[in-house]
């Protein structure tokens, strides 16, 4: 779709669709990752949410009824990642499936000896390459608790990571970014974090980040938006790379907060 046609199409959607003011204000108040946004940024985010909801299908599983609150809460958290990017970053897939709470992930994996294992485990979110995002509504709503946990940001960070193939913690960088700088910042931080977790040291950032580089990128993206001052203090080089990638500086926004 050419730029002019895309712009015209989006304007048409925005002219004909909207978000109720009460739902929007509730999301802005409840979600810490939106605190400190300027009026201009909130206006752009609201437009992105409208366009996102027009393009995506959100379906409930296990008889969960998808309400306006669920629509707006999920879309607002998904769109904060691309606030200064473009909705095109979420092209190529349509569906978001929402469970009332944790759901069972059923999968197979091969161990170091080549033996195939079957596993079942409860999870709060999952992203498929070229497929849907699956979320737990209970965990999605928990983002307002202010503990640095955000399953929507986590899973949509995986989606960005998958833009160049399987998630590996190395999403496609902008032309003005340096791949070596990204590798060095994330490689060093991941190694240090894994050592801390292996030593059973207390970590403010979710220990699940030590699972693999893809999970480290997703978890550190959660923290970047939910507790940016912690990331900037603990891993300044990673914070710098994330600020370049997302083209945002959440720590600066938080400093403006009362």
mmCIF file of N, CA, C and O in Angstrom, residues 78-181:
data_model
loop_
_atom_site.group_PDB
_atom_site.id
_atom_site.type_symbol
_atom_site.label_atom_id
_atom_site.label_comp_id
_atom_site.label_asym_id
_atom_site.label_seq_id
_atom_site.Cartn_x
_atom_site.Cartn_y
_atom_site.Cartn_z
ATOM 1 N N UNK A 78 -0.232 -2.604 23.569
ATOM 2 C CA UNK A 78 0.460 -3.045 22.358
ATOM 3 C C UNK A 78 1.022 -1.857 21.582
ATOM 4 O O UNK A 78 2.147 -1.904 21.062
ATOM 5 N N UNK A 79 0.259 -0.780 21.518
ATOM 6 C CA UNK A 79 0.640 0.359 20.682
ATOM 7 C C UNK A 79 1.672 1.271 21.320
ATOM 8 O O UNK A 79 2.311 2.056 20.610
ATOM 9 N N UNK A 80 1.879 1.177 22.640
ATOM 10 C CA UNK A 80 2.908 2.018 23.247
ATOM 11 C C UNK A 80 4.282 1.650 22.699
ATOM 12 O O UNK A 80 5.161 2.515 22.572
ATOM 13 N N UNK A 81 4.488 0.388 22.304
ATOM 14 C CA UNK A 81 5.774 -0.011 21.749
ATOM 15 C C UNK A 81 6.066 0.681 20.424
ATOM 16 O O UNK A 81 7.222 0.976 20.114
ATOM 17 N N UNK A 82 5.030 0.935 19.626
ATOM 18 C CA UNK A 82 5.232 1.489 18.289
ATOM 19 C C UNK A 82 4.779 2.945 18.204
ATOM 20 O O UNK A 82 4.555 3.453 17.112
ATOM 21 N N UNK A 83 4.673 3.595 19.352
ATOM 22 C CA UNK A 83 4.189 4.977 19.386
ATOM 23 C C UNK A 83 4.952 5.868 18.425
ATOM 24 O O UNK A 83 4.364 6.721 17.752
ATOM 25 N N UNK A 84 6.264 5.702 18.336
ATOM 26 C CA UNK A 84 7.086 6.520 17.441
ATOM 27 C C UNK A 84 7.627 5.716 16.265
ATOM 28 O O UNK A 84 8.615 6.111 15.634
ATOM 29 N N UNK A 85 6.994 4.585 16.000
ATOM 30 C CA UNK A 85 7.338 3.767 14.840
ATOM 31 C C UNK A 85 6.173 3.824 13.867
ATOM 32 O O UNK A 85 5.807 4.889 13.416
ATOM 33 N N UNK A 86 5.557 2.708 13.558
ATOM 34 C CA UNK A 86 4.413 2.701 12.653
ATOM 35 C C UNK A 86 3.613 1.430 12.872
ATOM 36 O O UNK A 86 4.171 0.400 13.270
ATOM 37 N N UNK A 87 2.324 1.488 12.604
ATOM 38 C CA UNK A 87 1.473 0.311 12.735
ATOM 39 C C UNK A 87 1.875 -0.810 11.791
ATOM 40 O O UNK A 87 1.519 -1.969 12.008
ATOM 41 N N UNK A 88 2.622 -0.471 10.747
ATOM 42 C CA UNK A 88 3.095 -1.501 9.822
ATOM 43 C C UNK A 88 3.934 -2.558 10.527
ATOM 44 O O UNK A 88 4.075 -3.678 10.027
ATOM 45 N N UNK A 89 4.508 -2.221 11.670
ATOM 46 C CA UNK A 89 5.305 -3.188 12.423
ATOM 47 C C UNK A 89 4.467 -4.374 12.886
ATOM 48 O O UNK A 89 5.017 -5.425 13.217
ATOM 49 N N UNK A 90 3.154 -4.221 12.906
ATOM 50 C CA UNK A 90 2.273 -5.309 13.318
ATOM 51 C C UNK A 90 1.517 -5.918 12.128
ATOM 52 O O UNK A 90 0.505 -6.586 12.310
ATOM 53 N N UNK A 91 2.005 -5.692 10.932
ATOM 54 C CA UNK A 91 1.388 -6.297 9.750
ATOM 55 C C UNK A 91 1.707 -7.788 9.696
ATOM 56 O O UNK A 91 2.623 -8.277 10.352
ATOM 57 N N UNK A 92 0.936 -8.520 8.882
ATOM 58 C CA UNK A 92 1.242 -9.915 8.603
ATOM 59 C C UNK A 92 0.514 -10.922 9.466
ATOM 60 O O UNK A 92 0.693 -12.128 9.293
ATOM 61 N N UNK A 93 -0.298 -10.473 10.386
ATOM 62 C CA UNK A 93 -1.091 -11.362 11.228
ATOM 63 C C UNK A 93 -2.293 -10.561 11.731
ATOM 64 O O UNK A 93 -2.295 -9.332 11.682
ATOM 65 N N UNK A 94 -3.309 -11.259 12.232
ATOM 66 C CA UNK A 94 -4.562 -10.569 12.555
ATOM 67 C C UNK A 94 -5.069 -10.843 13.962
ATOM 68 O O UNK A 94 -5.518 -9.929 14.653
ATOM 69 N N UNK A 95 -4.973 -12.081 14.439
ATOM 70 C CA UNK A 95 -5.753 -12.490 15.604
ATOM 71 C C UNK A 95 -5.033 -12.364 16.936
ATOM 72 O O UNK A 95 -3.846 -12.640 17.061
ATOM 73 N N UNK A 96 -5.792 -11.936 17.946
ATOM 74 C CA UNK A 96 -5.371 -11.955 19.351
ATOM 75 C C UNK A 96 -6.397 -12.791 20.102
ATOM 76 O O UNK A 96 -7.604 -12.520 20.041
ATOM 77 N N UNK A 97 -5.930 -13.817 20.783
ATOM 78 C CA UNK A 97 -6.814 -14.710 21.534
ATOM 79 C C UNK A 97 -6.604 -14.456 23.015
ATOM 80 O O UNK A 97 -5.462 -14.426 23.484
ATOM 81 N N UNK A 98 -7.689 -14.252 23.745
ATOM 82 C CA UNK A 98 -7.593 -13.899 25.157
ATOM 83 C C UNK A 98 -8.295 -14.953 26.011
ATOM 84 O O UNK A 98 -9.482 -15.236 25.814
ATOM 85 N N UNK A 99 -7.550 -15.516 26.944
ATOM 86 C CA UNK A 99 -8.099 -16.463 27.920
ATOM 87 C C UNK A 99 -8.430 -15.711 29.211
ATOM 88 O O UNK A 99 -7.820 -14.680 29.508
ATOM 89 N N UNK A 100 -9.353 -16.237 30.002
ATOM 90 C CA UNK A 100 -9.662 -15.569 31.281
ATOM 91 C C UNK A 100 -8.438 -15.485 32.196
ATOM 92 O O UNK A 100 -8.247 -14.489 32.902
ATOM 93 N N UNK A 101 -7.628 -16.536 32.227
ATOM 94 C CA UNK A 101 -6.426 -16.577 33.058
ATOM 95 C C UNK A 101 -5.345 -17.334 32.336
ATOM 96 O O UNK A 101 -5.333 -17.410 31.099
ATOM 97 N N UNK A 102 -4.414 -17.919 33.078
ATOM 98 C CA UNK A 102 -3.355 -18.697 32.458
ATOM 99 C C UNK A 102 -3.939 -19.850 31.640
ATOM 100 O O UNK A 102 -4.983 -20.392 31.983
ATOM 101 N N UNK A 103 -3.240 -20.218 30.571
ATOM 102 C CA UNK A 103 -3.675 -21.320 29.722
ATOM 103 C C UNK A 103 -2.524 -22.315 29.595
ATOM 104 O O UNK A 103 -1.378 -22.012 29.949
ATOM 105 N N UNK A 104 -2.821 -23.485 29.103
ATOM 106 C CA UNK A 104 -1.822 -24.558 29.019
ATOM 107 C C UNK A 104 -1.140 -24.539 27.660
ATOM 108 O O UNK A 104 -1.795 -24.575 26.617
ATOM 109 N N UNK A 105 0.171 -24.453 27.698
ATOM 110 C CA UNK A 105 0.963 -24.563 26.478
ATOM 111 C C UNK A 105 1.415 -26.006 26.344
ATOM 112 O O UNK A 105 2.052 -26.558 27.243
ATOM 113 N N UNK A 106 1.090 -26.623 25.226
ATOM 114 C CA UNK A 106 1.389 -28.029 24.960
ATOM 115 C C UNK A 106 2.405 -28.082 23.821
ATOM 116 O O UNK A 106 2.118 -27.654 22.701
ATOM 117 N N UNK A 107 3.617 -28.589 24.090
ATOM 118 C CA UNK A 107 4.654 -28.539 23.061
ATOM 119 C C UNK A 107 5.672 -29.667 23.242
ATOM 120 O O UNK A 107 5.687 -30.349 24.267
ATOM 121 N N UNK A 108 6.492 -29.842 22.212
ATOM 122 C CA UNK A 108 7.580 -30.807 22.257
ATOM 123 C C UNK A 108 8.911 -30.082 22.116
ATOM 124 O O UNK A 108 8.987 -29.031 21.467
ATOM 125 N N UNK A 109 9.955 -30.646 22.728
ATOM 126 C CA UNK A 109 11.290 -30.085 22.573
ATOM 127 C C UNK A 109 12.306 -31.221 22.588
ATOM 128 O O UNK A 109 12.040 -32.326 23.064
ATOM 129 N N UNK A 110 13.484 -30.928 22.039
ATOM 130 C CA UNK A 110 14.560 -31.914 21.958
ATOM 131 C C UNK A 110 15.670 -31.501 22.914
ATOM 132 O O UNK A 110 16.146 -30.361 22.880
ATOM 133 N N UNK A 111 16.104 -32.413 23.805
ATOM 134 C CA UNK A 111 17.145 -32.075 24.770
ATOM 135 C C UNK A 111 18.527 -32.209 24.131
ATOM 136 O O UNK A 111 18.669 -32.520 22.944
ATOM 137 N N UNK A 112 19.569 -31.977 24.946
ATOM 138 C CA UNK A 112 20.936 -31.983 24.426
ATOM 139 C C UNK A 112 21.362 -33.350 23.891
ATOM 140 O O UNK A 112 22.283 -33.453 23.072
ATOM 141 N N UNK A 113 20.692 -34.426 24.345
ATOM 142 C CA UNK A 113 21.022 -35.776 23.877
ATOM 143 C C UNK A 113 20.183 -36.203 22.681
ATOM 144 O O UNK A 113 20.267 -37.345 22.231
ATOM 145 N N UNK A 114 19.361 -35.284 22.173
ATOM 146 C CA UNK A 114 18.536 -35.605 21.016
ATOM 147 C C UNK A 114 17.240 -36.319 21.344
ATOM 148 O O UNK A 114 16.553 -36.802 20.442
ATOM 149 N N UNK A 115 16.891 -36.400 22.629
ATOM 150 C CA UNK A 115 15.659 -37.073 23.040
ATOM 151 C C UNK A 115 14.497 -36.083 22.979
ATOM 152 O O UNK A 115 14.597 -34.945 23.468
ATOM 153 N N UNK A 116 13.393 -36.502 22.368
ATOM 154 C CA UNK A 116 12.208 -35.651 22.240
ATOM 155 C C UNK A 116 11.348 -35.782 23.498
ATOM 156 O O UNK A 116 11.053 -36.890 23.946
ATOM 157 N N UNK A 117 10.956 -34.660 24.066
ATOM 158 C CA UNK A 117 10.117 -34.633 25.258
ATOM 159 C C UNK A 117 8.809 -33.916 24.960
ATOM 160 O O UNK A 117 8.770 -32.991 24.141
ATOM 161 N N UNK A 118 7.762 -34.347 25.610
ATOM 162 C CA UNK A 118 6.468 -33.671 25.519
ATOM 163 C C UNK A 118 6.234 -32.929 26.826
ATOM 164 O O UNK A 118 6.438 -33.484 27.913
ATOM 165 N N UNK A 119 5.838 -31.653 26.730
ATOM 166 C CA UNK A 119 5.675 -30.841 27.940
ATOM 167 C C UNK A 119 4.345 -30.094 27.909
ATOM 168 O O UNK A 119 3.826 -29.759 26.846
ATOM 169 N N UNK A 120 3.816 -29.873 29.091
ATOM 170 C CA UNK A 120 2.614 -29.046 29.276
ATOM 171 C C UNK A 120 2.901 -28.103 30.443
ATOM 172 O O UNK A 120 3.329 -28.556 31.501
ATOM 173 N N UNK A 121 2.679 -26.816 30.211
ATOM 174 C CA UNK A 121 2.938 -25.863 31.276
ATOM 175 C C UNK A 121 1.967 -24.694 31.184
ATOM 176 O O UNK A 121 1.548 -24.308 30.083
ATOM 177 N N UNK A 122 1.586 -24.114 32.339
ATOM 178 C CA UNK A 122 0.709 -22.940 32.326
ATOM 179 C C UNK A 122 1.510 -21.695 31.944
ATOM 180 O O UNK A 122 2.631 -21.495 32.431
ATOM 181 N N UNK A 123 0.960 -20.887 31.063
ATOM 182 C CA UNK A 123 1.628 -19.650 30.635
ATOM 183 C C UNK A 123 0.616 -18.514 30.611
ATOM 184 O O UNK A 123 -0.601 -18.731 30.569
ATOM 185 N N UNK A 124 1.131 -17.283 30.626
ATOM 186 C CA UNK A 124 0.262 -16.106 30.609
ATOM 187 C C UNK A 124 0.212 -15.440 29.245
ATOM 188 O O UNK A 124 -0.611 -14.553 29.011
ATOM 189 N N UNK A 125 1.101 -15.850 28.341
ATOM 190 C CA UNK A 125 1.103 -15.258 27.012
ATOM 191 C C UNK A 125 1.965 -16.066 26.056
ATOM 192 O O UNK A 125 2.838 -16.833 26.472
ATOM 193 N N UNK A 126 1.693 -15.879 24.781
ATOM 194 C CA UNK A 126 2.452 -16.597 23.755
ATOM 195 C C UNK A 126 2.317 -15.852 22.433
ATOM 196 O O UNK A 126 1.254 -15.292 22.133
ATOM 197 N N UNK A 127 3.388 -15.820 21.658
ATOM 198 C CA UNK A 127 3.371 -15.200 20.326
ATOM 199 C C UNK A 127 3.843 -16.215 19.303
ATOM 200 O O UNK A 127 4.851 -16.887 19.524
ATOM 201 N N UNK A 128 3.128 -16.296 18.212
ATOM 202 C CA UNK A 128 3.490 -17.238 17.150
ATOM 203 C C UNK A 128 4.052 -16.477 15.957
ATOM 204 O O UNK A 128 3.519 -15.427 15.564
ATOM 205 N N UNK A 129 5.104 -17.004 15.364
ATOM 206 C CA UNK A 129 5.673 -16.418 14.167
ATOM 207 C C UNK A 129 4.632 -16.456 13.048
ATOM 208 O O UNK A 129 4.189 -17.525 12.633
ATOM 209 N N UNK A 130 4.211 -15.294 12.572
ATOM 210 C CA UNK A 130 3.214 -15.212 11.516
ATOM 211 C C UNK A 130 1.809 -15.560 11.961
ATOM 212 O O UNK A 130 0.901 -15.635 11.139
ATOM 213 N N UNK A 131 1.620 -15.787 13.260
ATOM 214 C CA UNK A 131 0.314 -16.192 13.769
ATOM 215 C C UNK A 131 -0.171 -15.277 14.872
ATOM 216 O O UNK A 131 0.286 -14.132 14.992
ATOM 217 N N UNK A 132 -1.069 -15.778 15.696
ATOM 218 C CA UNK A 132 -1.707 -14.922 16.692
ATOM 219 C C UNK A 132 -0.841 -14.620 17.904
ATOM 220 O O UNK A 132 0.196 -15.252 18.129
ATOM 221 N N UNK A 133 -1.297 -13.637 18.659
ATOM 222 C CA UNK A 133 -0.809 -13.397 20.018
ATOM 223 C C UNK A 133 -1.864 -13.960 20.953
ATOM 224 O O UNK A 133 -3.065 -13.741 20.748
ATOM 225 N N UNK A 134 -1.442 -14.699 21.966
ATOM 226 C CA UNK A 134 -2.369 -15.302 22.929
ATOM 227 C C UNK A 134 -2.049 -14.717 24.302
ATOM 228 O O UNK A 134 -0.888 -14.672 24.718
ATOM 229 N N UNK A 135 -3.091 -14.252 25.004
ATOM 230 C CA UNK A 135 -2.900 -13.550 26.265
ATOM 231 C C UNK A 135 -3.844 -14.060 27.344
ATOM 232 O O UNK A 135 -4.941 -14.527 27.051
ATOM 233 N N UNK A 136 -3.412 -13.946 28.574
ATOM 234 C CA UNK A 136 -4.269 -14.149 29.735
ATOM 235 C C UNK A 136 -4.813 -12.783 30.149
ATOM 236 O O UNK A 136 -4.039 -11.857 30.384
ATOM 237 N N UNK A 137 -6.139 -12.650 30.222
ATOM 238 C CA UNK A 137 -6.713 -11.366 30.615
ATOM 239 C C UNK A 137 -6.356 -11.034 32.068
ATOM 240 O O UNK A 137 -6.070 -9.888 32.398
ATOM 241 N N UNK A 138 -6.341 -12.028 32.934
ATOM 242 C CA UNK A 138 -5.974 -11.794 34.331
ATOM 243 C C UNK A 138 -4.589 -11.169 34.428
ATOM 244 O O UNK A 138 -4.361 -10.226 35.194
ATOM 245 N N UNK A 139 -3.647 -11.688 33.637
ATOM 246 C CA UNK A 139 -2.284 -11.158 33.664
ATOM 247 C C UNK A 139 -2.190 -9.833 32.916
ATOM 248 O O UNK A 139 -1.384 -8.969 33.287
ATOM 249 N N UNK A 140 -2.990 -9.660 31.883
ATOM 250 C CA UNK A 140 -3.017 -8.382 31.162
ATOM 251 C C UNK A 140 -3.461 -7.259 32.090
ATOM 252 O O UNK A 140 -2.851 -6.188 32.138
ATOM 253 N N UNK A 141 -4.516 -7.499 32.847
ATOM 254 C CA UNK A 141 -5.026 -6.492 33.775
ATOM 255 C C UNK A 141 -4.056 -6.232 34.917
ATOM 256 O O UNK A 141 -4.088 -5.164 35.536
ATOM 257 N N UNK A 142 -3.158 -7.175 35.196
ATOM 258 C CA UNK A 142 -2.211 -7.032 36.304
ATOM 259 C C UNK A 142 -1.156 -5.970 36.027
ATOM 260 O O UNK A 142 -0.424 -5.579 36.935
ATOM 261 N N UNK A 143 -1.097 -5.470 34.790
ATOM 262 C CA UNK A 143 -0.102 -4.455 34.455
ATOM 263 C C UNK A 143 -0.271 -3.200 35.293
ATOM 264 O O UNK A 143 0.689 -2.457 35.524
ATOM 265 N N UNK A 144 -1.492 -2.946 35.779
ATOM 266 C CA UNK A 144 -1.737 -1.735 36.560
ATOM 267 C C UNK A 144 -1.181 -1.844 37.979
ATOM 268 O O UNK A 144 -1.183 -0.863 38.732
ATOM 269 N N UNK A 145 -0.686 -3.016 38.368
ATOM 270 C CA UNK A 145 -0.206 -3.214 39.737
ATOM 271 C C UNK A 145 1.120 -2.504 39.999
ATOM 272 O O UNK A 145 1.499 -2.307 41.143
ATOM 273 N N UNK A 146 1.837 -2.150 38.929
ATOM 274 C CA UNK A 146 3.062 -1.389 39.106
ATOM 275 C C UNK A 146 4.256 -2.172 39.595
ATOM 276 O O UNK A 146 5.067 -1.652 40.364
ATOM 277 N N UNK A 147 4.383 -3.421 39.172
ATOM 278 C CA UNK A 147 5.519 -4.245 39.618
ATOM 279 C C UNK A 147 6.491 -4.535 38.469
ATOM 280 O O UNK A 147 7.342 -5.399 38.575
ATOM 281 N N UNK A 148 6.366 -3.800 37.382
ATOM 282 C CA UNK A 148 7.268 -3.991 36.254
ATOM 283 C C UNK A 148 6.892 -5.140 35.348
ATOM 284 O O UNK A 148 7.653 -5.505 34.455
ATOM 285 N N UNK A 149 5.713 -5.725 35.559
ATOM 286 C CA UNK A 149 5.268 -6.891 34.791
ATOM 287 C C UNK A 149 4.226 -6.448 33.777
ATOM 288 O O UNK A 149 3.270 -5.750 34.131
ATOM 289 N N UNK A 150 4.395 -6.840 32.511
ATOM 290 C CA UNK A 150 3.431 -6.465 31.481
ATOM 291 C C UNK A 150 3.448 -7.514 30.380
ATOM 292 O O UNK A 150 4.313 -7.495 29.506
ATOM 293 N N UNK A 151 2.479 -8.430 30.431
ATOM 294 C CA UNK A 151 2.466 -9.540 29.483
ATOM 295 C C UNK A 151 2.191 -9.066 28.061
ATOM 296 O O UNK A 151 2.694 -9.658 27.098
ATOM 297 N N UNK A 152 1.423 -7.987 27.888
ATOM 298 C CA UNK A 152 1.147 -7.490 26.531
ATOM 299 C C UNK A 152 2.417 -6.935 25.904
ATOM 300 O O UNK A 152 2.768 -7.279 24.773
ATOM 301 N N UNK A 153 3.117 -6.081 26.635
ATOM 302 C CA UNK A 153 4.383 -5.555 26.114
ATOM 303 C C UNK A 153 5.344 -6.702 25.823
ATOM 304 O O UNK A 153 6.027 -6.707 24.790
ATOM 305 N N UNK A 154 5.389 -7.682 26.691
ATOM 306 C CA UNK A 154 6.278 -8.833 26.515
ATOM 307 C C UNK A 154 5.993 -9.548 25.194
ATOM 308 O O UNK A 154 6.903 -9.780 24.384
ATOM 309 N N UNK A 155 4.732 -9.897 24.971
ATOM 310 C CA UNK A 155 4.399 -10.674 23.774
ATOM 311 C C UNK A 155 4.517 -9.845 22.504
ATOM 312 O O UNK A 155 4.913 -10.358 21.449
ATOM 313 N N UNK A 156 4.218 -8.554 22.579
ATOM 314 C CA UNK A 156 4.343 -7.733 21.377
ATOM 315 C C UNK A 156 5.797 -7.375 21.104
ATOM 316 O O UNK A 156 6.164 -7.116 19.954
ATOM 317 N N UNK A 157 6.647 -7.385 22.129
ATOM 318 C CA UNK A 157 8.087 -7.272 21.878
ATOM 319 C C UNK A 157 8.572 -8.492 21.110
ATOM 320 O O UNK A 157 9.415 -8.378 20.206
ATOM 321 N N UNK A 158 8.047 -9.673 21.455
ATOM 322 C CA UNK A 158 8.374 -10.870 20.673
ATOM 323 C C UNK A 158 7.949 -10.687 19.214
ATOM 324 O O UNK A 158 8.668 -11.096 18.288
ATOM 325 N N UNK A 159 6.779 -10.094 18.994
ATOM 326 C CA UNK A 159 6.315 -9.870 17.622
ATOM 327 C C UNK A 159 7.292 -8.992 16.843
ATOM 328 O O UNK A 159 7.572 -9.241 15.667
ATOM 329 N N UNK A 160 7.809 -7.962 17.487
ATOM 330 C CA UNK A 160 8.800 -7.111 16.834
ATOM 331 C C UNK A 160 10.090 -7.880 16.578
ATOM 332 O O UNK A 160 10.718 -7.725 15.522
ATOM 333 N N UNK A 161 10.466 -8.717 17.527
ATOM 334 C CA UNK A 161 11.663 -9.551 17.390
ATOM 335 C C UNK A 161 11.522 -10.511 16.215
ATOM 336 O O UNK A 161 12.505 -10.857 15.544
ATOM 337 N N UNK A 162 10.287 -10.958 15.944
ATOM 338 C CA UNK A 162 10.030 -11.940 14.889
ATOM 339 C C UNK A 162 9.934 -11.324 13.490
ATOM 340 O O UNK A 162 9.722 -12.053 12.512
ATOM 341 N N UNK A 163 10.112 -10.034 13.371
ATOM 342 C CA UNK A 163 10.002 -9.403 12.059
ATOM 343 C C UNK A 163 11.087 -9.872 11.097
ATOM 344 O O UNK A 163 10.955 -9.722 9.881
ATOM 345 N N UNK A 164 12.172 -10.435 11.635
ATOM 346 C CA UNK A 164 13.219 -10.968 10.762
ATOM 347 C C UNK A 164 13.436 -12.464 11.002
ATOM 348 O O UNK A 164 14.521 -12.986 10.773
ATOM 349 N N UNK A 165 12.395 -13.161 11.464
ATOM 350 C CA UNK A 165 12.486 -14.608 11.676
ATOM 351 C C UNK A 165 12.160 -14.985 13.106
ATOM 352 O O UNK A 165 11.483 -14.236 13.820
ATOM 353 N N UNK A 166 12.588 -16.158 13.534
ATOM 354 C CA UNK A 166 12.331 -16.607 14.896
ATOM 355 C C UNK A 166 12.887 -15.609 15.906
ATOM 356 O O UNK A 166 13.942 -14.999 15.683
ATOM 357 N N UNK A 167 12.194 -15.484 17.022
ATOM 358 C CA UNK A 167 12.638 -14.567 18.069
ATOM 359 C C UNK A 167 14.001 -14.997 18.606
ATOM 360 O O UNK A 167 14.190 -16.153 18.983
ATOM 361 N N UNK A 168 14.940 -14.052 18.625
ATOM 362 C CA UNK A 168 16.287 -14.360 19.114
ATOM 363 C C UNK A 168 16.909 -13.193 19.880
ATOM 364 O O UNK A 168 18.096 -13.217 20.191
ATOM 365 N N UNK A 169 16.094 -12.165 20.169
ATOM 366 C CA UNK A 169 16.623 -11.019 20.888
ATOM 367 C C UNK A 169 17.321 -10.004 20.005
ATOM 368 O O UNK A 169 17.951 -9.070 20.503
ATOM 369 N N UNK A 170 17.182 -10.170 18.678
ATOM 370 C CA UNK A 170 17.853 -9.260 17.736
ATOM 371 C C UNK A 170 16.859 -8.853 16.653
ATOM 372 O O UNK A 170 16.894 -9.356 15.536
ATOM 373 N N UNK A 171 15.940 -7.926 16.970
ATOM 374 C CA UNK A 171 14.957 -7.490 15.970
ATOM 375 C C UNK A 171 15.638 -6.699 14.858
ATOM 376 O O UNK A 171 16.800 -6.282 15.002
ATOM 377 N N UNK A 172 14.955 -6.462 13.752
ATOM 378 C CA UNK A 172 15.548 -5.643 12.690
ATOM 379 C C UNK A 172 15.744 -4.212 13.181
ATOM 380 O O UNK A 172 14.802 -3.562 13.614
ATOM 381 N N UNK A 173 16.975 -3.744 13.141
ATOM 382 C CA UNK A 173 17.303 -2.417 13.659
ATOM 383 C C UNK A 173 17.082 -1.343 12.593
ATOM 384 O O UNK A 173 17.058 -1.624 11.394
ATOM 385 N N UNK A 174 16.923 -0.118 13.050
ATOM 386 C CA UNK A 174 16.786 1.006 12.138
ATOM 387 C C UNK A 174 18.112 1.265 11.439
ATOM 388 O O UNK A 174 19.192 0.891 11.936
ATOM 389 N N UNK A 175 18.044 1.949 10.305
ATOM 390 C CA UNK A 175 19.244 2.190 9.502
ATOM 391 C C UNK A 175 20.301 2.991 10.250
ATOM 392 O O UNK A 175 21.502 2.852 9.984
ATOM 393 N N UNK A 176 19.871 3.825 11.201
ATOM 394 C CA UNK A 176 20.830 4.657 11.928
ATOM 395 C C UNK A 176 21.360 3.981 13.199
ATOM 396 O O UNK A 176 22.046 4.611 13.996
ATOM 397 N N UNK A 177 21.039 2.688 13.380
ATOM 398 C CA UNK A 177 21.524 1.951 14.543
ATOM 399 C C UNK A 177 22.697 1.050 14.147
ATOM 400 O O UNK A 177 22.839 0.671 12.981
ATOM 401 N N UNK A 178 23.513 0.708 15.143
ATOM 402 C CA UNK A 178 24.718 -0.085 14.917
ATOM 403 C C UNK A 178 24.511 -1.494 15.473
ATOM 404 O O UNK A 178 24.283 -1.666 16.669
ATOM 405 N N UNK A 179 24.606 -2.501 14.614
ATOM 406 C CA UNK A 179 24.370 -3.879 15.041
ATOM 407 C C UNK A 179 25.391 -4.342 16.077
ATOM 408 O O UNK A 179 25.046 -5.060 17.020
ATOM 409 N N UNK A 180 26.634 -3.920 15.934
ATOM 410 C CA UNK A 180 27.666 -4.322 16.887
ATOM 411 C C UNK A 180 27.380 -3.727 18.263
ATOM 412 O O UNK A 180 27.544 -4.402 19.292
ATOM 413 N N UNK A 181 26.937 -2.477 18.292
ATOM 414 C CA UNK A 181 26.621 -1.836 19.570
ATOM 415 C C UNK A 181 25.473 -2.568 20.263
ATOM 416 O O UNK A 181 25.496 -2.761 21.483
#
